[in-house]
Short mmCIF file of C-alpha atoms and ligand atoms in Angstrom, two decimals:
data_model
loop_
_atom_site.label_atom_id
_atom_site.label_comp_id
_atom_site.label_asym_id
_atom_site.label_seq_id
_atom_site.Cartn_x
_atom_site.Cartn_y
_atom_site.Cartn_z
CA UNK A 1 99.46 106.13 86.71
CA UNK A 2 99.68 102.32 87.15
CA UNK A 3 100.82 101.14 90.63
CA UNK A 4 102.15 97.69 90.92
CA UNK A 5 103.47 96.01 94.23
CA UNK A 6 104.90 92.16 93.62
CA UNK A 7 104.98 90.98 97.55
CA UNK A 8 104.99 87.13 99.29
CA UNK A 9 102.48 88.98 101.59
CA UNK A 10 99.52 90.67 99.19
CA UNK A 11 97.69 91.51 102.47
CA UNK A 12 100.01 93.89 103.64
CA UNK A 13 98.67 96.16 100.57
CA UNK A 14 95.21 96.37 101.92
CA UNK A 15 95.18 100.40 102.83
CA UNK A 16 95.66 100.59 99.49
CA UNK A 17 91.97 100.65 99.29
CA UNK A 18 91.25 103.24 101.73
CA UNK A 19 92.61 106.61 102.55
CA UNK A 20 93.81 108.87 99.28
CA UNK A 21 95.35 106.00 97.24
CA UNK A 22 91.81 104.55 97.59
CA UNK A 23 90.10 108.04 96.54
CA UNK A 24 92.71 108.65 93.34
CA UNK A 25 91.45 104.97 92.50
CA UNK A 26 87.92 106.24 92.51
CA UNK A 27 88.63 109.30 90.52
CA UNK A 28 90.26 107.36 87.86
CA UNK A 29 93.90 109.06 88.25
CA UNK A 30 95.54 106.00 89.46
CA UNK A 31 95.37 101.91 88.39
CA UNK A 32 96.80 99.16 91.22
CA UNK A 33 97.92 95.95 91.17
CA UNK A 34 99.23 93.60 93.79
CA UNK A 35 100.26 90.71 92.77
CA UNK A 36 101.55 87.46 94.32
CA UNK A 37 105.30 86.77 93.92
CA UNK A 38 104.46 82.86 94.94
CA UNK A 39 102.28 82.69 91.89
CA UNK A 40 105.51 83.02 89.57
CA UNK A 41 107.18 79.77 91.41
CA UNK A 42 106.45 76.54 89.62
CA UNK A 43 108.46 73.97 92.21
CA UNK A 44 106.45 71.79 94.13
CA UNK A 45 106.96 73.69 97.30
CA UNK A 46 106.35 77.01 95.88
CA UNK A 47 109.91 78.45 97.20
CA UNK A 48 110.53 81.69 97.02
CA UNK A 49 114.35 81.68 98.74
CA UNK A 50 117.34 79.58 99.56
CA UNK A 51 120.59 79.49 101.37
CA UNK A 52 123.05 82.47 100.48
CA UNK A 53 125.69 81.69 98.14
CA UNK A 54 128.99 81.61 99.46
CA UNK A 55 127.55 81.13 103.31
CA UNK A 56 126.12 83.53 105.77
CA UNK A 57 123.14 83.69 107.93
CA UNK A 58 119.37 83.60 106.61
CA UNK A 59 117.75 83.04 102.97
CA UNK A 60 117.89 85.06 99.94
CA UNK A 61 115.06 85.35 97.74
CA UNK A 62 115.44 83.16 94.42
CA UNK A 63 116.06 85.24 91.19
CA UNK A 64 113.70 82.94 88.94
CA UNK A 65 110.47 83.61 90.49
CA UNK A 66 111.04 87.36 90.08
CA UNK A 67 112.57 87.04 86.13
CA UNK A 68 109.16 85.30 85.61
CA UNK A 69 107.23 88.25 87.66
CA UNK A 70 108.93 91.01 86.17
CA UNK A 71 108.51 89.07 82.29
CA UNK A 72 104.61 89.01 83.02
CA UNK A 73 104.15 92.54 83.92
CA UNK A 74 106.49 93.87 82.06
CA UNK A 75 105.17 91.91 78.75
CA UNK A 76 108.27 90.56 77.90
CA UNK A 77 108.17 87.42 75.48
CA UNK A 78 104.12 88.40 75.41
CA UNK A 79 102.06 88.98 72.22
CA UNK A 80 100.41 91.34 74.76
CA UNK A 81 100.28 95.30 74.60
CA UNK A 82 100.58 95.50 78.10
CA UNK A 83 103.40 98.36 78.02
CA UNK A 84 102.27 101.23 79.35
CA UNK A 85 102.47 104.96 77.06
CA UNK A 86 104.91 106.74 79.32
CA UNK A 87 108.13 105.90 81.32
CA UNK A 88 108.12 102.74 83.93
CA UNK A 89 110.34 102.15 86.58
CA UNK A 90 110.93 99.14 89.27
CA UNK A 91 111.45 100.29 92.88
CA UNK A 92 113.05 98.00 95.27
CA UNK A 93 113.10 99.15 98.65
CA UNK A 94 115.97 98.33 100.33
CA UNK A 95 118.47 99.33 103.36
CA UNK A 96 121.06 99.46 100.81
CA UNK A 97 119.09 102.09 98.28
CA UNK A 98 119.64 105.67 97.76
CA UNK A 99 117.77 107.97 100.13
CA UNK A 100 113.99 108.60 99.63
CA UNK A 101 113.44 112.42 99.24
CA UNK A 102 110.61 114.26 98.69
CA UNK A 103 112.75 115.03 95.78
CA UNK A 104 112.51 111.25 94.50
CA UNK A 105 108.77 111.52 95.48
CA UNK A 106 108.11 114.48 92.76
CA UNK A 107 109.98 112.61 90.07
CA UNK A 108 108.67 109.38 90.30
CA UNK A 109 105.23 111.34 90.33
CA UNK A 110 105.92 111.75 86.50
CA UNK A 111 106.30 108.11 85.70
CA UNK A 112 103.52 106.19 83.66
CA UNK A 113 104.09 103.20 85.62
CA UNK A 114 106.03 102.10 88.88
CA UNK A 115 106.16 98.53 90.13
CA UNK A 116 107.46 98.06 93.35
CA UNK A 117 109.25 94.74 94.22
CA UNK A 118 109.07 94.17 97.63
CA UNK A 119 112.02 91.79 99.17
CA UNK A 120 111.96 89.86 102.24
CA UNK A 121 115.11 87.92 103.71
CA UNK A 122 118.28 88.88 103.16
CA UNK A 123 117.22 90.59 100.32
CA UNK A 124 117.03 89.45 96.54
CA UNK A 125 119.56 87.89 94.13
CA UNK A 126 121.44 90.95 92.91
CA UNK A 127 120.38 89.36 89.32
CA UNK A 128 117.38 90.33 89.38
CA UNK A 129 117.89 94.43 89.54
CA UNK A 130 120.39 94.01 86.82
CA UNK A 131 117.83 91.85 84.57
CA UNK A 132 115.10 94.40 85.10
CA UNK A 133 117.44 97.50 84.45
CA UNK A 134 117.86 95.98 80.58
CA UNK A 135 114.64 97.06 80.02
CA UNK A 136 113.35 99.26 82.18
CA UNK A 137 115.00 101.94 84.35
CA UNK A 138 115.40 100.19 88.35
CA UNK A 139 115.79 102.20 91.22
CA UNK A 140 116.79 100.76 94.92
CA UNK A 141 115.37 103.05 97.47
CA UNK A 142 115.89 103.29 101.30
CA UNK A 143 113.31 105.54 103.41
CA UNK A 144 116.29 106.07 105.82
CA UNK A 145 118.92 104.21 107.69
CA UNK A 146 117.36 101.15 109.43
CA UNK A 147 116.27 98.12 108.73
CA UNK A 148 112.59 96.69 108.00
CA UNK A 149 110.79 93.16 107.89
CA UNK A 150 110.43 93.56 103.99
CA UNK A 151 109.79 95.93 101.54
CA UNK A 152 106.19 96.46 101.86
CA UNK A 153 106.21 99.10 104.54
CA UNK A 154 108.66 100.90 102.53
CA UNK A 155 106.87 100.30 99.37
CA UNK A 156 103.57 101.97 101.10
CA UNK A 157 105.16 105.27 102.51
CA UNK A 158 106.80 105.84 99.34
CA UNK A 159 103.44 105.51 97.36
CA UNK A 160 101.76 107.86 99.74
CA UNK A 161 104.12 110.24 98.81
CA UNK A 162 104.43 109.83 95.14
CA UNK A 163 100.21 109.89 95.06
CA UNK A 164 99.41 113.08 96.95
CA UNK A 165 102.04 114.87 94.06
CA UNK A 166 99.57 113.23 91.54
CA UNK A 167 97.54 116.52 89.73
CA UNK A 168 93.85 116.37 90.20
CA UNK A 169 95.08 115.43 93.88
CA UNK A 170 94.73 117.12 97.18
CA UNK A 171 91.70 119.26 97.29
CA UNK A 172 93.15 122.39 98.78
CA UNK A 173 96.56 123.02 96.13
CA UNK A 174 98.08 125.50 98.15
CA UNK A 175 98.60 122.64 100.85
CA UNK A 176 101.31 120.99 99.09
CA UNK A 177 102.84 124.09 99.01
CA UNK A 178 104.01 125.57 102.36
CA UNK A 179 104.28 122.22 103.84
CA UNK A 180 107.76 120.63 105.18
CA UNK A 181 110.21 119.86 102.33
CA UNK A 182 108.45 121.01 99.77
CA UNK A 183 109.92 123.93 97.07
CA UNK A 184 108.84 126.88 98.35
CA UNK A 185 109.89 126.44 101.99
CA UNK A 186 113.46 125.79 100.91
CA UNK A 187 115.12 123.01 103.19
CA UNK A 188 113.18 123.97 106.17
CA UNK A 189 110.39 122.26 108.66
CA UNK A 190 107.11 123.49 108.92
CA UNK A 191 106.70 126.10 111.85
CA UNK A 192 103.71 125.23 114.15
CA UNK A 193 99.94 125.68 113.36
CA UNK A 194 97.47 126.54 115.44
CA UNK A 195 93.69 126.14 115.59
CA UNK A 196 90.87 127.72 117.90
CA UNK A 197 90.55 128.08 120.76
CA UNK A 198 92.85 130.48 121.37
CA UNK A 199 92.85 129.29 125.14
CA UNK A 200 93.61 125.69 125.25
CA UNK A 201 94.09 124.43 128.65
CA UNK A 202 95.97 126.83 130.10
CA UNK A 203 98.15 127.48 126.75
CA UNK A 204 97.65 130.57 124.45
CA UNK A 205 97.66 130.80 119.98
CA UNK A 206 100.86 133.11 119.88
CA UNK A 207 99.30 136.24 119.80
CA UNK A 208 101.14 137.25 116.28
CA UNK A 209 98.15 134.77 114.82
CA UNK A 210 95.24 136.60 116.04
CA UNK A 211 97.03 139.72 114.99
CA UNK A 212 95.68 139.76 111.15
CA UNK A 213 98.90 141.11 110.24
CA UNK A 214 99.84 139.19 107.34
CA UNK A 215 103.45 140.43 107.11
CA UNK A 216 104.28 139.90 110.45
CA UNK A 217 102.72 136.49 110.33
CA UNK A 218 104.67 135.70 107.62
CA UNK A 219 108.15 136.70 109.56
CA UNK A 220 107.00 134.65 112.66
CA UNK A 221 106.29 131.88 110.61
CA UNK A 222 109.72 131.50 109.40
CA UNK A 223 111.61 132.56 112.37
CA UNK A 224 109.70 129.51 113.77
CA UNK A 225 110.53 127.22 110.61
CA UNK A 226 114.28 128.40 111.13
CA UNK A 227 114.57 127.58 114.63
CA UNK A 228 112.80 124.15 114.56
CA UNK A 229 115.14 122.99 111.63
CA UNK A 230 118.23 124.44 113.64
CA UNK A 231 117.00 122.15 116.55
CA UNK A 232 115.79 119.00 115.13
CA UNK A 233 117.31 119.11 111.43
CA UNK A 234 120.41 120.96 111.45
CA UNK A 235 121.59 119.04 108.42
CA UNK A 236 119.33 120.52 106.40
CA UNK A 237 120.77 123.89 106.63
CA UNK A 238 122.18 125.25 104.29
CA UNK A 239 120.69 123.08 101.83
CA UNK A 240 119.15 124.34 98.26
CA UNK A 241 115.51 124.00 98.40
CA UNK A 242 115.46 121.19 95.91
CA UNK A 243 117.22 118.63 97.86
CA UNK A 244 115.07 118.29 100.87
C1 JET B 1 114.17 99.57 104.11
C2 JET B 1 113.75 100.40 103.11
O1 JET B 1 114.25 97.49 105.18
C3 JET B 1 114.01 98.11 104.18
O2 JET B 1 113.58 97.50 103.01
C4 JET B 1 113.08 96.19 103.07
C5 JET B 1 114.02 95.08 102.86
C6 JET B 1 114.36 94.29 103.95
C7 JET B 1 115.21 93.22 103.75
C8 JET B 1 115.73 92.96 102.49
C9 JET B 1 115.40 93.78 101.43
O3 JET B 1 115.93 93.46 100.20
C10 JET B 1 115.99 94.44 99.20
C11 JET B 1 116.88 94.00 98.10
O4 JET B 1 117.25 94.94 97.20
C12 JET B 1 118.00 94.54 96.09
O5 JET B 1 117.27 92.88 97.98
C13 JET B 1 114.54 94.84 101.62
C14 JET B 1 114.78 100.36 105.06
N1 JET B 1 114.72 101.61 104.62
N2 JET B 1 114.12 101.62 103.46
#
């Protein structure tokens, strides 16, 4: 998979190079590219924004720096074979996009290529999503319901999830599995773990755990999942397992 994140502030894309996006790097899963969106505008001052048409308060970022972007990496108007085998898609995290899911994480996990365009401001000219959705599929995406600097935050969560789903990923595959929001635990949270001791400070491992009995185990461990979600996520009740 290529990564791309277009961003007036590169450095915020530095833990790219650690942690698992770093290690999929290193194993040759997974390609990344950060690019400049300053580099793509040719005035004298370099300006990336201006006043909102039709009034309001604070800047919106210019459309032709991005066309010229999004022509470059795309290859359009190139002699170049740049296009990736494989599906691509532009992400643009916004307050205004569709809801993250783990869901969205699992099929954007199948895409060749994803380049994130990261806005700052008010946001960018609403020509620029529907230029880039002539050629390649767009998708505006919110990680939930408030509001954020810029996109890059955004554009880093979302890649941590979208990488981990990558095959050839996380060393133990069972993992992914049991964990919060994925498939097999339908719509609910993860009950507690546990480590040793089994006297911590006054507090005891529920004694189910040290029990060996698989079975019953298995029982707690939902009743737990079920309760949590009842407390903290009721919304998710009552939910089919893919939509969490
Ligand atoms: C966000 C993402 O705040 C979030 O995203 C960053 C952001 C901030 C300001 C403007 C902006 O513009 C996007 C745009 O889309 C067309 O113009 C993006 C909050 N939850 N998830």
């Amino acid at each position: 998979m290529k990564l791309d994140y277009v961003t007036i502030f590169p450095a915020y894309f530095a833990p790219l190079d650690l942690s698992l996006v770093g290690k999929a790097v290193e194993a040759g899963i997974l390609n990344v590219g950060v690019y400049d969106l300053r580099d793509w505008a040719y005035d004298v001052h370099r300006s990336v924004d201006d006043t909102p048409m039709g009034g309001g308060a604070g800047m919106v970022m210019k459309p032709e720096p991005w066309g010229q972007a999004l022509d470059c990496l795309l290859g359009i108007g190139a002699d170049t074979d740049t296009e990736v085998n494989g599906r691509t898609c532009v992400i643009i995290p916004s307050p205004s996009g569709e809801l993250f899911s783990q869901s969205t994480a699992r099929e954007l996990a199948d895409y060749a290529r994803l380049i994130f365009a990261c806005g700052r401001y008010e946001g960018i000219d609403a020509r620029v999503a529907q230029y880039a959705s002539s050629a390649v599929e767009v998708r505006e995406l919110s990680l939930g319901d408030y509001v954020l600097n810029g996109g890059e935050v955004a554009a880093l969560a979302m890649t941590e999830a979208i990488v981990r789903l990558l095959p050839g990923f996380v060393g133990n595959p069972d993992s992914l599995e049991e964990e919060s929001h994925s498939e097999s635990m339908g719509s609910l949270l993860e009950y507690p773990v546990y480590t040793k001791p089994a006297s911590w400070r006054g507090m005891d491992v529920p004694e189910v755990l040290l029990s060996g009995h698989h079975a019953k185990i298995a029982a707690w461990r939902l009743n737990q999942a079920e309760e949590l979600t009842r407390m903290r996520r009721p919304d998710l009740l009552g939910r089919s397992g893919d939509s969490a």
